[in-house]
């Protein structure tokens, strides 16, 4: 505990230093928000498993490690070959690259030329330097840190207190961005704390697709604490993807908040393959009638990886639709936590909400803790949820073997098929192909280990875990 | 407002017909709780030393809890703070002389009370074929059919009698499933419990009749803290029923019971409850706080424990009948209908703890919310690493009647064994206009249509109740919903 306390003290000291340097007031309107956020963090500290939202996820290892932001003000550089490696085959869309949480201008696509009128992407640091109170500055002020509230979410608070860089995507009214916009976050330095911030503003009737990717150049411990805010105007539509391939020694905490205005539509799909501890806190908030949200996730994890999803859909207004599909494949001693909460507030009539959460358990050491919650205060609603944890069914396995597939191949195919349901809903073709390749390789690797026999035969060795 | 609106309204504004008070001379101790009160309760019941020791240990644990964390706050219910020093912890109808030789010695007013409640205690009604232990405030007033059961070696008596006559069984099993350290209310109950039922079914005996306990709170300002312990020895089986009512009063009364079930190898216990404590009036004044700990342990292989509950009463229900599936091949079941009308709150569900291999559990929960009622299902399915091939199926459905009520589901599913399977399904809906239209078009009145649909919604649970209870439960549901169907 002592270390956790001193880690907290270090964050507070960092904040005090920045305050002395006058960094908090850049831009000036952010100062009070930062101060409020840091006091939330100072009060709460890192959550413990005694808190309901963190019941199954122990943050002690994270709270004990002294992660620090990059100590240099030099703009980050990446070699040409590295930059080339970062791309996805066939994806020639605009890309912003961040290294250890900071914008790498030269590694990014020069965006001005490639984008349609009315679509603007820039680094958040650049955007924040813009004149406050006018045009861009005013829009930023209206949205940044206004959606992902720091109260109740210590990590969002920490990010807000230190927000410095990240990405800003703005799409003007009735404009469709012709190509997905890709944001690649590269981890390069061990022990680094990166706190990128992403803000997506989709104005009335606009459309845009955002792809967030997290890649590691180093197989070591580091900590990414990202906050993504998506403001979806009336009738606007945002498709959002996250592919997280952090190092299996890294900590990844993500907060995603989508505020959906009247008739707006939001979809997100998170593919989690990396991280020692990966936590996603996702909130979809309906602010006007007729909104739609589709939230999907896939995690394929092994070893001692720990993946935690906390999803809240807030049906605050009538006539909105939400769909959730979360699937997990667990091997080794991996652990998955899923907490899906559907709230239907009083008078949010005609709500249609559904949620599905399924886990495939490949090994006897895994653990799944799932909690699909419904909180309903209106009567004319349709709400369902379903959860299932289990292993591969014997019948399809038998069928495939009768067709001549060896058992490992049959298992790999069925596991791939289980995960495929999420992957096939990824719309951008190069991205789907990329995830599909990763998935295929992973399932084959997981299942072709020679020591894997039928789970039934495994002796129970973990009686007193 | 259409017919159904009016029907629901009418259902919600039902009268509580069990709300009368029986005027009997009572032996009541002053309100308040300290070690002396516990010694007094124990002395009044002439208990052996081990019981007093146990009570005092429980009391010390409870007062430690009360000073530190206080009562549990995680449940989805809200109520004003309870002053534990204002509760009467012991109240018994006064009796002349010592002990009861037969039912004839029971105060006729008490017999009358139970008759009014439809509980046959008198000899001539024994044809009903259900053995009843009747508990009035703090003590058991009569147990029927004792001799007949004794012929088979079945012990069915009040808890006080069991402590006196079968201390070895009580000492062996008391607190073995719900230790006094389990939770705040279990600790309180362990310290002050006054009576309850005890039941022991010997090896290989199938209990020939339903055993039943009827609980009645009568004295104002008193709390009821009863304790039930059922032990089914190897290869035996028993079906047990529990019913409860209380007078209507403007104040809240506390009911904190503990039920422990132990099923040894091959034994089966079926425990059914129709809970109809006074629920308070339409504005939420009065009513019973029903904070109950119920848990069964399948201690031997192939044991089976089944809970069925129909919860229609109480201002607040806080209750999670659970099963510890300790041994291999054991089975746990939970069937529940919980209804909240007016301003009732229920936070109820179950825990299924899979420890042994090939253990199976089924959870069927039906929640009905009407008026301004709030109904929460809270359940835990925990499959431990050793529990290979464990199987769970959970279904919790909610029906909402009216737009000011709430239905909530908080299931916890913890699986740590890859060869096991857990499934959970939940849905929330209202009675659709199409369903109503269809029934009405077939000539049913709005009220009957709604009642038909609700009974259909609860059918899976009702079919697990013993027949007499099922009929009673259906009627109760109708009465409880009177005026709230819209």
GROMACS .gro file of C-alpha atoms in nm, chain A residues 52 55-56 346-347 349 361-391 455-456 460 462-463 465, chain B residues 74 76 357 374 378 380 382 385-386 388-389 396 400-430:
model
   86
   52UNK     CA    1  -1.763  -0.240  -0.701
   55UNK     CA    2  -1.405  -0.582  -0.782
   56UNK     CA    3  -1.237  -0.825  -1.019
  346UNK     CA    4  -3.773   0.707  -1.615
  347UNK     CA    5  -3.980   0.792  -1.924
  349UNK     CA    6  -4.008   0.460  -2.332
  361UNK     CA    7  -1.266  -2.115  -2.218
  362UNK     CA    8  -0.977  -2.309  -2.365
  363UNK     CA    9  -0.778  -2.396  -2.058
  364UNK     CA   10  -0.843  -2.495  -1.701
  365UNK     CA   11  -0.651  -2.205  -1.552
  366UNK     CA   12  -0.872  -1.930  -1.692
  367UNK     CA   13  -1.126  -1.728  -1.504
  368UNK     CA   14  -1.423  -1.525  -1.621
  369UNK     CA   15  -1.620  -1.283  -1.409
  370UNK     CA   16  -1.916  -1.136  -1.584
  371UNK     CA   17  -2.192  -0.915  -1.460
  372UNK     CA   18  -2.456  -0.811  -1.712
  373UNK     CA   19  -2.670  -0.552  -1.537
  374UNK     CA   20  -3.009  -0.409  -1.622
  375UNK     CA   21  -3.150  -0.108  -1.441
  376UNK     CA   22  -3.489  -0.024  -1.579
  377UNK     CA   23  -3.726   0.255  -1.480
  378UNK     CA   24  -3.969   0.259  -1.772
  379UNK     CA   25  -4.223  -0.001  -1.869
  380UNK     CA   26  -4.264   0.011  -2.245
  381UNK     CA   27  -3.919  -0.121  -2.319
  382UNK     CA   28  -3.753  -0.424  -2.469
  383UNK     CA   29  -3.438  -0.519  -2.284
  384UNK     CA   30  -3.257  -0.847  -2.291
  385UNK     CA   31  -2.918  -0.973  -2.203
  386UNK     CA   32  -2.750  -1.305  -2.227
  387UNK     CA   33  -2.418  -1.441  -2.108
  388UNK     CA   34  -2.260  -1.777  -2.164
  389UNK     CA   35  -1.930  -1.926  -2.056
  390UNK     CA   36  -1.824  -2.262  -2.182
  391UNK     CA   37  -1.594  -2.469  -2.395
  455UNK     CA   38  -1.009  -3.013  -2.158
  456UNK     CA   39  -1.200  -3.299  -2.003
  460UNK     CA   40  -0.772  -3.045  -1.159
  462UNK     CA   41  -0.575  -2.577  -0.906
  463UNK     CA   42  -0.784  -2.678  -0.612
  465UNK     CA   43  -0.607  -2.120  -0.610
  539UNK     CA   44  -2.470  -0.257  -0.118
  541UNK     CA   45  -3.043  -0.159  -0.412
  822UNK     CA   46  -1.751  -3.187  -0.974
  839UNK     CA   47  -3.851  -0.154  -0.724
  843UNK     CA   48  -2.908  -1.006  -0.751
  845UNK     CA   49  -2.407  -1.505  -0.794
  847UNK     CA   50  -1.953  -1.909  -0.877
  850UNK     CA   51  -1.150  -2.428  -1.024
  851UNK     CA   52  -1.212  -2.780  -0.894
  853UNK     CA   53  -1.518  -2.958  -1.345
  854UNK     CA   54  -1.820  -3.010  -1.567
  861UNK     CA   55  -3.437  -1.389  -1.492
  865UNK     CA   56  -4.317  -0.404  -1.554
  866UNK     CA   57  -4.667  -0.284  -1.480
  867UNK     CA   58  -4.676   0.092  -1.491
  868UNK     CA   59  -4.417   0.353  -1.580
  869UNK     CA   60  -4.310   0.449  -1.229
  870UNK     CA   61  -4.168   0.119  -1.117
  871UNK     CA   62  -3.822  -0.025  -1.164
  872UNK     CA   63  -3.678  -0.363  -1.255
  873UNK     CA   64  -3.310  -0.431  -1.211
  874UNK     CA   65  -3.081  -0.724  -1.268
  875UNK     CA   66  -2.738  -0.765  -1.112
  876UNK     CA   67  -2.611  -1.112  -1.189
  877UNK     CA   68  -2.253  -1.200  -1.100
  878UNK     CA   69  -2.106  -1.491  -1.292
  879UNK     CA   70  -1.762  -1.612  -1.187
  880UNK     CA   71  -1.627  -1.909  -1.375
  881UNK     CA   72  -1.284  -2.054  -1.299
  882UNK     CA   73  -1.314  -2.393  -1.463
  883UNK     CA   74  -1.296  -2.437  -1.837
  884UNK     CA   75  -1.497  -2.758  -1.860
  885UNK     CA   76  -1.800  -2.600  -1.697
  886UNK     CA   77  -2.078  -2.406  -1.858
  887UNK     CA   78  -2.274  -2.112  -1.731
  888UNK     CA   79  -2.559  -1.955  -1.917
  889UNK     CA   80  -2.752  -1.647  -1.826
  890UNK     CA   81  -3.054  -1.496  -1.992
  891UNK     CA   82  -3.258  -1.202  -1.884
  892UNK     CA   83  -3.541  -1.006  -2.032
  893UNK     CA   84  -3.761  -0.718  -1.936
  894UNK     CA   85  -4.099  -0.650  -2.082
  895UNK     CA   86  -4.449  -0.532  -2.016
   0.00000   0.00000   0.00000
